[in-house]
Coordinates of C-alpha atoms in Angstrom, one line a residue:
M486 CA -1.2 -69.4 -22.7
K487 CA 1.9 -68.7 -23.9
D488 CA 0.5 -70.3 -27.4
I489 CA -2.1 -67.7 -27.5
L490 CA 0.1 -64.4 -27.0
K491 CA 2.7 -66.3 -29.3
A492 CA -0.1 -66.6 -32.0
S493 CA -1.9 -62.8 -31.8
S494 CA 1.9 -61.3 -31.8
F495 CA 2.2 -63.5 -35.0
K496 CA -1.0 -62.3 -36.4
A497 CA -0.3 -58.4 -35.7
L498 CA 3.1 -59.1 -36.8
V499 CA 1.9 -60.9 -40.8
I500 CA -0.9 -57.7 -40.9
A501 CA 2.0 -54.4 -40.5
V502 CA 3.8 -57.3 -43.2
V503 CA 1.0 -56.9 -45.1
V504 CA -0.1 -53.1 -44.8
L505 CA 3.5 -52.6 -45.7
L506 CA 4.1 -54.6 -48.3
G507 CA 0.5 -52.9 -49.4
L508 CA 2.1 -49.0 -48.7
I509 CA 5.1 -50.1 -51.1
I510 CA 3.2 -51.2 -53.9
Y511 CA 0.9 -48.3 -53.7
T512 CA 3.6 -45.9 -53.8
T513 CA 5.4 -47.6 -56.4
S514 CA 3.0 -47.4 -58.8
A515 CA 2.2 -43.0 -57.6
G516 CA 5.9 -42.8 -57.7
G517 CA 6.1 -42.0 -54.8
S518 CA 4.4 -38.7 -54.5
F519 CA 2.2 -40.4 -51.6
I520 CA 4.9 -40.6 -48.7
A521 CA 6.0 -37.3 -49.8
S522 CA 3.1 -35.3 -49.8
L523 CA 2.5 -37.5 -45.9
L524 CA 5.7 -36.3 -44.3
G525 CA 5.1 -32.7 -46.2
F526 CA 1.9 -32.5 -44.9
V527 CA 3.9 -33.1 -41.2
S528 CA 6.4 -30.9 -41.6
T529 CA 5.3 -27.8 -43.5
P530 CA 3.8 -25.7 -41.1
M531 CA 7.0 -26.4 -39.5
Q532 CA 9.1 -25.9 -42.0
S533 CA 7.2 -22.5 -42.2
V534 CA 7.4 -20.7 -38.8
A535 CA 11.4 -21.9 -39.0
T536 CA 12.4 -19.9 -42.3
N537 CA 10.3 -16.7 -41.0
V538 CA 11.7 -16.8 -37.9
T539 CA 15.6 -17.3 -39.7
G540 CA 15.0 -14.5 -42.5
S541 CA 13.6 -12.6 -40.0
V542 CA 16.8 -12.6 -37.7
T543 CA 18.7 -12.9 -40.5
E544 CA 17.9 -9.7 -42.1
F545 CA 18.6 -8.2 -38.5
L546 CA 21.8 -9.0 -38.3
D547 CA 22.5 -9.6 -41.7
L548 CA 25.4 -6.8 -41.5
D549 CA 28.9 -8.6 -43.2
G550 CA 27.7 -6.2 -46.4
F551 CA 28.0 -2.9 -44.1
T552 CA 31.3 -1.1 -43.8
K553 CA 33.5 0.4 -40.3
D554 CA 32.0 3.8 -41.3
E555 CA 28.9 2.7 -41.9
L556 CA 28.5 0.7 -38.9
K557 CA 29.8 4.1 -36.7
A558 CA 26.7 6.1 -38.5
L559 CA 23.7 3.9 -37.9
V560 CA 24.9 3.4 -34.4
N561 CA 24.9 7.2 -34.0
S562 CA 21.6 8.2 -35.8
L563 CA 19.8 4.8 -33.8
Q564 CA 21.2 6.6 -30.9
A565 CA 20.3 10.1 -32.1
E566 CA 16.2 8.3 -32.9
N567 CA 16.8 7.4 -29.2
G568 CA 17.7 10.7 -27.7
Q569 CA 14.4 12.0 -29.8
L570 CA 12.9 10.0 -27.9
Q571 CA 13.7 10.7 -24.5
D572 CA 13.1 14.3 -25.5
R573 CA 9.3 13.6 -26.7
L574 CA 8.9 11.5 -23.5
V575 CA 9.9 14.5 -21.4
D576 CA 7.6 16.5 -23.2
Y577 CA 4.6 14.5 -22.3
D578 CA 5.4 14.0 -19.1
E579 CA 5.5 18.3 -18.8
L580 CA 2.7 18.9 -21.0
K581 CA 1.1 16.1 -18.5
H582 CA 1.9 18.0 -15.3
E583 CA 0.9 21.4 -17.4
N584 CA -2.7 20.1 -18.1
E585 CA -3.0 19.0 -15.2
R586 CA -2.2 22.6 -13.2
L587 CA -4.2 24.0 -15.7
R588 CA -7.6 21.7 -14.9
Q589 CA -7.2 22.6 -11.9
Q590 CA -6.9 25.8 -12.2
L591 CA -10.0 25.7 -14.0
K592 CA -11.6 24.1 -11.7
I593 CA -10.9 27.0 -8.5
S594 CA -11.6 29.8 -11.5
Q595 CA -15.3 27.9 -11.4
A596 CA -15.3 28.1 -8.1
D597 CA -15.0 32.4 -7.9
P598 CA -13.9 33.6 -11.2
Q599 CA -12.9 36.9 -10.1
V600 CA -9.4 35.0 -8.1
E601 CA -7.0 35.4 -10.6
M602 CA -4.2 33.1 -10.8
R603 CA -1.1 31.7 -12.5
S604 CA 0.4 28.0 -12.6
A605 CA 3.5 27.2 -11.6
A606 CA 5.7 23.7 -11.1
V607 CA 7.7 23.2 -7.9
I608 CA 11.0 23.3 -8.9
G609 CA 12.9 23.0 -5.5
R610 CA 13.3 22.2 -1.8
D611 CA 15.8 23.3 0.3
P612 CA 16.5 20.3 2.5
N613 CA 17.6 22.0 5.2
D614 CA 14.0 23.7 5.9
V615 CA 12.5 22.1 8.6
F616 CA 8.9 24.0 7.7
F617 CA 8.7 22.2 4.3
G618 CA 9.3 25.6 2.2
F619 CA 9.6 25.3 -1.8
S620 CA 11.1 27.1 -5.0
I621 CA 8.5 27.6 -7.8
G622 CA 9.3 27.9 -11.9
I623 CA 7.4 31.6 -12.2
G624 CA 7.6 35.0 -10.3
T625 CA 7.2 38.7 -11.5
L626 CA 7.0 38.1 -15.2
S627 CA 4.2 35.8 -14.8
G628 CA 2.1 38.6 -11.8
V629 CA 3.6 36.9 -8.7
S630 CA 4.7 39.2 -6.0
A631 CA 5.4 38.5 -2.2
G632 CA 2.4 38.1 -0.1
D633 CA 0.4 36.3 -3.1
P634 CA -1.3 33.4 -1.5
V635 CA -0.3 29.8 -3.0
I636 CA -2.8 26.7 -3.0
T637 CA -3.9 23.7 -4.6
S638 CA -7.0 21.9 -5.7
Q639 CA -6.8 21.2 -1.6
G640 CA -6.5 24.2 0.2
L641 CA -4.0 26.8 1.5
V642 CA -1.0 25.6 1.3
G643 CA 1.4 28.5 1.9
V644 CA 2.2 32.2 1.1
V645 CA 5.0 33.8 -1.5
T646 CA 7.7 35.6 1.3
H647 CA 10.4 36.5 -2.2
A648 CA 9.2 36.8 -6.0
Y649 CA 12.0 37.2 -8.6
A650 CA 12.0 37.8 -12.0
T651 CA 11.7 34.0 -13.0
T652 CA 11.5 32.4 -9.9
S653 CA 9.8 31.9 -6.1
K654 CA 10.2 31.5 -2.9
V655 CA 7.5 30.1 -1.2
E656 CA 6.9 29.4 2.9
C657 CA 5.0 26.3 4.0
L658 CA 1.7 26.6 6.2
L659 CA 4.1 24.6 8.4
S660 CA 6.3 27.9 8.8
E661 CA 6.7 30.0 12.4
D662 CA 6.2 33.3 10.6
V663 CA 2.9 32.2 8.7
Q664 CA -0.3 33.4 9.8
V665 CA -3.6 33.2 8.5
A666 CA -6.8 34.6 9.8
A667 CA -9.3 32.1 9.6
V668 CA -12.9 30.1 10.6
S669 CA -14.5 27.5 11.7
I670 CA -17.8 27.4 8.8
D671 CA -19.2 24.7 11.1
K672 CA -18.7 26.9 14.0
E673 CA -18.2 30.4 12.9
E674 CA -15.2 30.8 15.6
T675 CA -12.4 32.9 14.1
G676 CA -8.9 32.9 15.1
V677 CA -5.4 32.8 13.6
V678 CA -3.8 29.0 12.3
T679 CA -0.4 29.3 12.8
C680 CA 2.4 26.6 13.2
N681 CA 5.8 26.3 15.7
I682 CA 8.7 23.3 15.1
M683 CA 7.4 20.3 17.0
M684 CA 4.1 20.4 14.9
A685 CA 5.7 21.0 11.8
S686 CA 7.3 17.4 12.7
S687 CA 3.9 16.6 12.5
G688 CA 2.7 17.8 9.9
L689 CA -0.3 19.4 11.8
L690 CA -1.6 23.0 12.7
R691 CA -2.6 25.2 15.6
L692 CA -5.8 27.7 15.4
E693 CA -5.2 30.0 18.1
Y694 CA -7.2 32.8 20.0
L695 CA -10.0 30.2 20.6
S696 CA -12.8 31.4 23.2
P697 CA -12.6 29.3 26.7
D698 CA -16.0 28.8 25.7
T699 CA -15.4 27.2 22.4
K700 CA -17.9 24.8 20.6
L701 CA -15.3 23.9 17.9
E702 CA -14.8 19.8 17.6
P703 CA -13.2 17.5 15.8
G704 CA -14.2 17.5 12.1
D705 CA -14.5 20.7 11.5
I706 CA -13.8 22.5 8.6
I707 CA -11.3 25.4 8.6
T708 CA -10.8 27.8 5.7
T709 CA -9.3 31.4 5.7
S710 CA -11.7 33.7 6.6
G711 CA -10.8 36.7 4.2
A712 CA -9.8 39.4 7.3
G713 CA -6.8 41.4 6.6
G714 CA -6.6 40.9 2.7
V715 CA -4.1 39.2 2.8
Y716 CA -6.0 36.1 1.8
P717 CA -9.2 35.5 0.4
A718 CA -11.8 33.6 1.8
K719 CA -13.7 30.8 2.0
L720 CA -9.9 29.0 1.3
K721 CA -9.4 25.7 2.5
I722 CA -7.4 24.5 5.0
G723 CA -7.8 21.6 6.7
Q724 CA -10.1 20.2 10.0
V725 CA -9.8 20.1 13.2
E726 CA -8.7 16.5 14.9
S727 CA -8.7 18.3 19.2
V728 CA -9.1 21.1 21.0
E729 CA -6.0 21.9 24.2
K730 CA -6.2 24.6 26.5
S731 CA -3.3 27.0 26.4
D732 CA -0.3 26.9 28.4
K733 CA -0.3 31.0 27.9
D734 CA -3.6 31.4 28.8
V735 CA -7.1 30.8 29.4
S736 CA -8.0 30.3 25.7
R737 CA -7.8 27.3 23.6
Y738 CA -6.5 26.1 20.7
A739 CA -7.5 23.5 17.9
V740 CA -4.9 20.5 16.1
V741 CA -5.5 21.2 12.2
R742 CA -5.0 18.4 10.0
P743 CA -4.4 20.2 6.9
F744 CA -6.3 18.7 3.6
Q745 CA -3.4 19.2 1.4
D746 CA -0.5 17.5 2.8
L747 CA 2.3 20.3 3.0
S748 CA 5.8 18.0 3.0
S749 CA 4.8 16.9 -1.2
V750 CA 3.3 19.1 -2.8
T751 CA 4.2 19.4 -6.7
D752 CA 1.6 21.5 -8.6
V753 CA 0.7 24.7 -7.6
Q754 CA -2.1 27.9 -8.5
V755 CA -0.5 31.3 -7.0
I756 CA -3.5 34.0 -6.9
I757 CA -1.7 37.4 -7.8
G758 CA -5.5 39.2 -7.8
F759 CA -8.5 38.7 -5.8
P760 CA -11.6 41.2 -4.2
G761 CA -10.4 42.5 -1.2
K762 CA -6.3 42.0 -1.6
G763 CA -4.8 44.2 0.4
E764 CA -7.8 46.2 2.7
E765 CA -6.9 45.7 5.9
D766 CA -10.2 47.0 7.7
A767 CA -11.8 43.8 8.9
A768 CA -7.9 43.0 9.8
I769 CA -7.3 40.6 12.4
D770 CA -5.4 41.9 15.7
P771 CA -4.3 38.7 17.9
S772 CA -3.6 40.1 20.5
E773 CA -7.7 42.1 20.8
I774 CA -8.8 38.7 20.2
E775 CA -5.7 36.7 23.5
S776 CA -7.2 39.8 25.4
G777 CA -11.0 39.9 24.7
G778 CA -10.7 35.9 25.5
E779 CA -8.7 36.6 29.3
E780 CA -12.2 39.4 29.1
D781 CA -14.5 36.8 28.6
A782 CA -12.7 35.2 31.2
E783 CA -13.2 37.4 33.3

């Protein structure tokens, strides 16, 4: 067995020597071009890649010819260019937000062309305001005045309480000082949307002064009624979550979840004009509603 293996190894060695001698003879007659071509075929792609990378890095880092002042000028130039790019990015973001506000305004205007609005961005919040009031970046110079309703595409969010030249203060629906005449579009029952600090902490509203035999139920949609001329009719407010018995009298109230998250409003529309604005003939007097509920109970 060992003799067979030795014979096979010897034959392989002889073949290798013959092939090598053939290559040497051919290379001698061809002037060495064959081996060079073979090696070149293998190494050329790698050399090309290395050359390109090295050239790029050398071009980028070849600063030996610059003086100190030239390097300083180059740094200042790059910083200025970076600042310009940052400014463009800020402008782009502002334009994007403005476009979104205008898109929402157009959508609402198409629903009621008689409503006149101004787009605005929320520019500040008072961290001590537990009712999530905020300031917006437009004021009297844009036609805004105290008492103007403030909305988003999701519905009513509050009312302007103070209007200055270029800014305004907005009280949110969660504020104890805001009351809105409202109606259920499903059951056509009216009431007044209010809030208190306990409800505000949960982001919920109360639809007060419902009759003891109210037909409201969870899922019913609540909108503005338009009574009193403070808010246009049919502005969305929210949906009923439950109906509870009042702890003051025999009337009932509905717990309403606003369509808009009132704690995170960023862009709004201020309604500066609408048909019936300021007309108080149809105003709802809560005391009359409450007394009416007691009489019904009797």
